[in-house]
XYZ file of C-alpha atoms in Angstrom:
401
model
C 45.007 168.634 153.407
C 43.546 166.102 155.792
C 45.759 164.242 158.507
C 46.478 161.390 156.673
C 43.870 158.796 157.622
C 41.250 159.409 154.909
C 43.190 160.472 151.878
C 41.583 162.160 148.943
C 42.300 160.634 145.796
C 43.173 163.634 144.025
C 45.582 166.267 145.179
C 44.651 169.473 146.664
C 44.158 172.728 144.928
C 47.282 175.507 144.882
C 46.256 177.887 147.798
C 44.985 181.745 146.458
C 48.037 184.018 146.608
C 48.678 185.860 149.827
C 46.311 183.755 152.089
C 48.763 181.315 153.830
C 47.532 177.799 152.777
C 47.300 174.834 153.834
C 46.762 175.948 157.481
C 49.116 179.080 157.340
C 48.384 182.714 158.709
C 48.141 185.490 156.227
C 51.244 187.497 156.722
C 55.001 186.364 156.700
C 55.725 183.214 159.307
C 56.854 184.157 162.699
C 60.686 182.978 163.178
C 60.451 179.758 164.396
C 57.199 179.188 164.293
C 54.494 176.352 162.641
C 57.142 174.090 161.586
C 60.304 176.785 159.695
C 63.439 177.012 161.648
C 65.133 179.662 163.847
C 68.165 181.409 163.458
C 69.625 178.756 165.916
C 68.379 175.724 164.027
C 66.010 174.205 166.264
C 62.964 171.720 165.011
C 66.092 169.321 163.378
C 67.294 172.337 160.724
C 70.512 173.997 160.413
C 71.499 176.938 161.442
C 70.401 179.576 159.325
C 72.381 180.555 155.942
C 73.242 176.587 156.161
C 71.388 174.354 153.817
C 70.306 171.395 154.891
C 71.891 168.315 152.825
C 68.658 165.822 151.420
C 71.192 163.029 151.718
C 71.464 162.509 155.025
C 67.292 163.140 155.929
C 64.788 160.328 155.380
C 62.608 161.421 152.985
C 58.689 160.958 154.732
C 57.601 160.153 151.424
C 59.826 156.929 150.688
C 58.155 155.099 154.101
C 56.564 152.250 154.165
C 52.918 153.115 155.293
C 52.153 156.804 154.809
C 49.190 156.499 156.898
C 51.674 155.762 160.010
C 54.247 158.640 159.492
C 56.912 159.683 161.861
C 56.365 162.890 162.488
C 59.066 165.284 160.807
C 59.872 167.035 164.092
C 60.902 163.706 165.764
C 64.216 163.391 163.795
C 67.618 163.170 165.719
C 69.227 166.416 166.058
C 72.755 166.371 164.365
C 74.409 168.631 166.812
C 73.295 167.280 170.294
C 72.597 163.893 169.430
C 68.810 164.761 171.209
C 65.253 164.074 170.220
C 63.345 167.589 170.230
C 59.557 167.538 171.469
C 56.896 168.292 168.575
C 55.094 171.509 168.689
C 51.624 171.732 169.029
C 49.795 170.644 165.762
C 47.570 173.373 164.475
C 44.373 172.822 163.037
C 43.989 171.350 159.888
C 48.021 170.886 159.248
C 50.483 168.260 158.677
C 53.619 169.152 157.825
C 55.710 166.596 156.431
C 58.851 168.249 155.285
C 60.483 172.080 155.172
C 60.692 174.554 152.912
C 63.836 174.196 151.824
C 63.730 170.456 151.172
C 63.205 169.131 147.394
C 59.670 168.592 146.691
C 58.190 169.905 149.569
C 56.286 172.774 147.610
C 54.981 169.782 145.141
C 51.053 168.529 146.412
C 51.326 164.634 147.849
C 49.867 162.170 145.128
C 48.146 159.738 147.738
C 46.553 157.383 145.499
C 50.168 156.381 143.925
C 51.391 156.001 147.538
C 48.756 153.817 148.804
C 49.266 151.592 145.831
C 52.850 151.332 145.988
C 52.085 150.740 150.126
C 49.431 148.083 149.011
C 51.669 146.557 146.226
C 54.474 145.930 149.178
C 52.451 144.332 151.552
C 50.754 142.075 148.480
C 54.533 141.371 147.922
C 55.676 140.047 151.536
C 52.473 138.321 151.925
C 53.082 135.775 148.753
C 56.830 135.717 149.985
C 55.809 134.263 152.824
C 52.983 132.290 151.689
C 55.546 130.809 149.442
C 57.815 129.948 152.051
C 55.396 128.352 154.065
C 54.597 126.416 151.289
C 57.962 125.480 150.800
C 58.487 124.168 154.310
C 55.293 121.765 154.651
C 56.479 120.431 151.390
C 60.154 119.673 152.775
C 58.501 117.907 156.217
C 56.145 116.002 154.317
C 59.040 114.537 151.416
C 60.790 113.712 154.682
C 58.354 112.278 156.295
C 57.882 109.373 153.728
C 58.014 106.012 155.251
C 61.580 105.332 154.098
C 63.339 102.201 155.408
C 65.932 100.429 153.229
C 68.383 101.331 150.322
C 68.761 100.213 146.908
C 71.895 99.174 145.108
C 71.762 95.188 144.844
C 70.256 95.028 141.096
C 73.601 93.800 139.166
C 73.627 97.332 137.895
C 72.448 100.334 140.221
C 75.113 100.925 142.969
C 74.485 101.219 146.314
C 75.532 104.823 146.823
C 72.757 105.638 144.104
C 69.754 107.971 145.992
C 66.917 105.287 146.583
C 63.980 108.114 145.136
C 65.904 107.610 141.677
C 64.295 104.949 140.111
C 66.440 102.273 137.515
C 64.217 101.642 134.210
C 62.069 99.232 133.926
C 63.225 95.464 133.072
C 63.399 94.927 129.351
C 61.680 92.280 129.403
C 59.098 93.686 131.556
C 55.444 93.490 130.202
C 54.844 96.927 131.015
C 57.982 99.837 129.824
C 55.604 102.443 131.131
C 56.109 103.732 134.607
C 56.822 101.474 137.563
C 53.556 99.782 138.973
C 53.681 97.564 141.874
C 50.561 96.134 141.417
C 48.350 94.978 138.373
C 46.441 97.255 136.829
C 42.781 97.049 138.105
C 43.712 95.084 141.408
C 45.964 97.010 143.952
C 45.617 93.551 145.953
C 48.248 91.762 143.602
C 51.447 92.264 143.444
C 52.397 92.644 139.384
C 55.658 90.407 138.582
C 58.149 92.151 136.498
C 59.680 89.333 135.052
C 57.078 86.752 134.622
C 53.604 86.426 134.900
C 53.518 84.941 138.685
C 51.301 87.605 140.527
C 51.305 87.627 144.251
C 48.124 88.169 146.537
C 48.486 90.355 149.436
C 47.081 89.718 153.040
C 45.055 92.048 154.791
C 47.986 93.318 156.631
C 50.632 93.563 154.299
C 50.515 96.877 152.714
C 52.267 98.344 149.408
C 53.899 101.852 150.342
C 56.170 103.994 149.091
C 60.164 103.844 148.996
C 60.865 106.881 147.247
C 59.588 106.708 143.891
C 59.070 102.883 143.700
C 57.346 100.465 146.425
C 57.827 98.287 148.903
C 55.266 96.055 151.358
C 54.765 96.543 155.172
C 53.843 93.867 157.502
C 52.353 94.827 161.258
C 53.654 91.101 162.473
C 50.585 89.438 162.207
C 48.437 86.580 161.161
C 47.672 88.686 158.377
C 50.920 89.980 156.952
C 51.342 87.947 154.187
C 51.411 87.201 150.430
C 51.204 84.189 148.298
C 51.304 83.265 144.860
C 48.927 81.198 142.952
C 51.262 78.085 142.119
C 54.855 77.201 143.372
C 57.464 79.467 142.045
C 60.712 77.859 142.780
C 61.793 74.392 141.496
C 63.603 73.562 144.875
C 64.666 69.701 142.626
C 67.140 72.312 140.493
C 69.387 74.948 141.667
C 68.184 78.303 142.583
C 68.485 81.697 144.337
C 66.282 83.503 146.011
C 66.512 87.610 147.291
C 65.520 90.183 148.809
C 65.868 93.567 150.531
C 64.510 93.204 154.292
C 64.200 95.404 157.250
C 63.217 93.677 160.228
C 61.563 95.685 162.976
C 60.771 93.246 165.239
C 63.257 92.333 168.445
C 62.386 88.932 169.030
C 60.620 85.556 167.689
C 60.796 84.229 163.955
C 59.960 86.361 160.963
C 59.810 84.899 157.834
C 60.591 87.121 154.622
C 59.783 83.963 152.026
C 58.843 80.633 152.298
C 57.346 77.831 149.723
C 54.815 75.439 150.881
C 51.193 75.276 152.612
C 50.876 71.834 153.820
C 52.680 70.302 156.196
C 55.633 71.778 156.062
C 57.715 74.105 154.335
C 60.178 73.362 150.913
C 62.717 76.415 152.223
C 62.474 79.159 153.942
C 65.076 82.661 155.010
C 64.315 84.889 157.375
C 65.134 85.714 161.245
C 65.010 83.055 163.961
C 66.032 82.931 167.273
C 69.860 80.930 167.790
C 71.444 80.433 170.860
C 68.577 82.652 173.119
C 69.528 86.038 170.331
C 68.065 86.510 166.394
C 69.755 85.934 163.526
C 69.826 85.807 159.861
C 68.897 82.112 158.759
C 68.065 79.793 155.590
C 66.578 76.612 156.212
C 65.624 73.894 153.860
C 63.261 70.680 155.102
C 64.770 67.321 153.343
C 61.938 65.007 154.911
C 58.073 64.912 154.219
C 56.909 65.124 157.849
C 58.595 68.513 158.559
C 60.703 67.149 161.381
C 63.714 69.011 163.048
C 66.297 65.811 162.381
C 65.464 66.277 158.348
C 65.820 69.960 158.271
C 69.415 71.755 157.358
C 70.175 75.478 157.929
C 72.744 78.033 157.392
C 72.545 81.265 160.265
C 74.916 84.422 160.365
C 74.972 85.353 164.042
C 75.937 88.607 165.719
C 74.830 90.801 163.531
C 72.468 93.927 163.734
C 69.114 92.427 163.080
C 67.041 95.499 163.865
C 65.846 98.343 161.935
C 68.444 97.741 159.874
C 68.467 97.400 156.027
C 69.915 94.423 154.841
C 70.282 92.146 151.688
C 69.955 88.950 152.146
C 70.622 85.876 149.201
C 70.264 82.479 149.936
C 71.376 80.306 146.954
C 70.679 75.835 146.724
C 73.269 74.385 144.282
C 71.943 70.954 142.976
C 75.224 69.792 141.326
C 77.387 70.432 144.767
C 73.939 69.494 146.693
C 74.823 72.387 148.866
C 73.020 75.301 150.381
C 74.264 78.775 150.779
C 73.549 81.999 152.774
C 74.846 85.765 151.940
C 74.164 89.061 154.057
C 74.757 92.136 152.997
C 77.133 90.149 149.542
C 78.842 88.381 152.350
C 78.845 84.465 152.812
C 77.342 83.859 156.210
C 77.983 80.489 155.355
C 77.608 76.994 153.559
C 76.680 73.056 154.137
C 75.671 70.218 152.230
C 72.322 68.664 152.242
C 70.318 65.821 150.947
C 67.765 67.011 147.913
C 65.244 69.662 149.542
C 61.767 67.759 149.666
C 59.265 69.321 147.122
C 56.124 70.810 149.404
C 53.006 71.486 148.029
C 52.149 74.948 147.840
C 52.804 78.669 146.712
C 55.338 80.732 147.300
C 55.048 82.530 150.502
C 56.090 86.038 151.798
C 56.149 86.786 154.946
C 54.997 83.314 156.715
C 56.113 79.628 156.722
C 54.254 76.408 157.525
C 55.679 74.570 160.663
C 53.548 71.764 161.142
C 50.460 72.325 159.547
C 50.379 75.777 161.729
C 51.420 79.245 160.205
C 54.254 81.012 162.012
C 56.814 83.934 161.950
C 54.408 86.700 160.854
C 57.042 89.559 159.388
C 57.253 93.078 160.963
C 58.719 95.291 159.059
C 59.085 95.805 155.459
C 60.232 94.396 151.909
C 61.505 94.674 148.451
C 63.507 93.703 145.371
C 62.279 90.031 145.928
C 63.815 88.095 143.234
C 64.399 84.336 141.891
C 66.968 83.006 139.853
C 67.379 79.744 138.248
C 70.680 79.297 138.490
C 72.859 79.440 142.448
C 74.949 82.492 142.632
C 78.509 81.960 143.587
C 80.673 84.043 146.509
C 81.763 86.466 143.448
C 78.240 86.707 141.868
C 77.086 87.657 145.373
C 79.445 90.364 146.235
C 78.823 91.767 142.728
C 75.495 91.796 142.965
C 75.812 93.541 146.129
C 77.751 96.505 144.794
C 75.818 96.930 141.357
C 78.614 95.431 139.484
C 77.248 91.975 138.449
C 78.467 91.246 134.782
C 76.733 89.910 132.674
C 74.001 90.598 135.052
C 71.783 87.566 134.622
C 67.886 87.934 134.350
C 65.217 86.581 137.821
C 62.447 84.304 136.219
C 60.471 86.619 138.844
C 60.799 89.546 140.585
C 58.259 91.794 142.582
C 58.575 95.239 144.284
C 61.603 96.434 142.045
C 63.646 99.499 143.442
């Protein structure tokens, strides 16, 4: 038998009778010596006439590695709770249980033990490859560029996750799965409703927001989208929404706007009132863009940062009054002349302010929608909680959550 480091892959031969094997003297063992016990029980064994009980020893088989064995003379002593020192190791032997313990007569099948060592340590390894695995998954799902809820589609609530995704619109031109931008051209953003694409700037990007989309503006000249034509007929009553979260702490940001010449139709957003942002709608009544001919609605004091809001702004033409909700709440209301008819797309994240461009958005959107009809107070609030019935049906909507 070798010591364990190289071991054959058969087992050894039975030793000839009367030689002593396996590293033994011819002749009958000397009490006490090369590993059998003494009358008084030394080397970890009982007394003698006691036999030992296999129960309560650790077989040297059943370890984990048998080529890093403890050695059999290092067990704890019963009686005196002491550690006795290992003999000296004679030539050519390892001796890895007594005489009296089961199977110790039986020759060691090495090959099945390395395998069953080898199939062990295969075992932890794709445990904890597995785990790994597990956790780099977890911190990259977290670490999805989530910003704002979902909830405000007259029929998802708000308390719905915002990775499970509603169907699509039934009168959607594509009941496959949920695209936000045509197929072919990742630059235009596909309208569910109608056939009103919008074109993105260089520096509004579509990301994810769970398992639909949503566009990201850096608050620049170049975070913005535009239609082709004018979407909203500002002469008839309308509402317009959409999901914002504004991550900028000062200045104007626009979420939509319609009009590219001198002035802007409408426009919601943030502005600055009273030296602190707020929530704002704004229509322009007067060709020249000037302040006197412009009308607005603002909710002040609110949280305007990093914080996920839904905001509705609704122009009735029969009461010839404008309207604007945050979060299903009316921020407020007042009467205007009829909103002058600009030239000009529909614009997300910009408005036209005499002839210039201005309040780049920073920060991100979805659910954009228009109606042709002006949602009342109740309409609002229900659309707000996903309870909006009959729910009626945008003429366009983009970026659907």
């Amino acid at each position: 038998m070798t010591d364990g480091t190289n071991p054959p892959s058969h087992p050894q031969p039975e030793p000839a009778p009367g030689s002593g094997g396996y590293g033994f003297p011819p002749g009958p063992p000397a009490q006490g010596g090369y590993g059998y016990p003494s009358s008084a029980g030394s080397y970890g064994y009982p007394p003698a006439g006691q036999q030992p009980n296999p129960y309560q020893q650790q077989d040297a088989y059943q370890q984990h590695d048998p080529y890093q064995q403890q050695d059999a003379y290092q067990q704890q002593d019963a009686g005196g709770g002491q550690q006795w020192p290992p003999t000296p190791a004679q030539p050519g032997f390892t001796r890895l249980a007594g005489p009296d313990l089961p199977g110790a007569s039986e020759p060691v099948d090495w090959e099945a033990m390395a395998s069953r060592s080898a199939a062990e340590r295969r075992r932890k390894r794709l445990w904890m490859l597995g785990g790994g695995i597990t956790v780099l998954a977890l911190l990259a799902g977290g670490g999805t560029f989530f910003l704002m809820g979902s909830g405000d589609d007259g029929g998802q609530p708000d308390a719905q996750p915002t990775n499970s995704s509603p169907p699509e619109p039934e009168d959607s031109k594509s009941p496959g799965a949920y695209t936000a931008t045509v197929a072919g051209d990742d630059t235009l953003l596909r309208d569910s409703y109608g056939s009103m694409g919008m074109r993105l700037g260089p520096d509004l990007k579509v990301g994810p927001l769970g398992k639909r989309f949503q566009v990201v503006g850096r608050g620049n000249g170049n975070s913005w989208a535009q239609s082709a034509e004018p979407v909203v007929d500002v002469t008839k009553s309308f509402t317009v929404t959409a999901r914002a979260y504004n991550s900028a702490a000062k200045g104007s940001r626009i979420v939509m706007s319609q009009g590219d010449g001198e002035s802007f139709s409408f426009e919601l957003g943030v502005n600055e009132v009273n030296g602190k942002q707020a929530w704002i709608f704004r229509v322009q009544t007067g060709d020249k863009g000037a302040a006197a001919t412009t009308r607005t609605v603002t909710a002040e004091g609110l949280s305007m940062v990093k914080t996920p809001t839904l905001l509705m702004a609704t122009y009735d033409a029969e009461k010839k009054a404008i309207a604007l909700y945050v979060d299903g709440k009316k921020a407020g209301e007042t009467p205007v002349p009829p909103i002058w008819q600009a030239p000009g797309p529909l614009q997300l994240g910009r408005s036209k302010h005499h002839n210039i461009w201005t309040g780049p958005w920073q920060g991100a959107l979805h659910n954009i929608k228009v109606y042709n009809m002006a949602f009342t107070a109740e309409q609002a609030a229900g659309y707000k909680q996903g309870k909006l019935e009959p729910a009626p049906k945008p003429t366009h909507a983009w970026l659907l959550t």
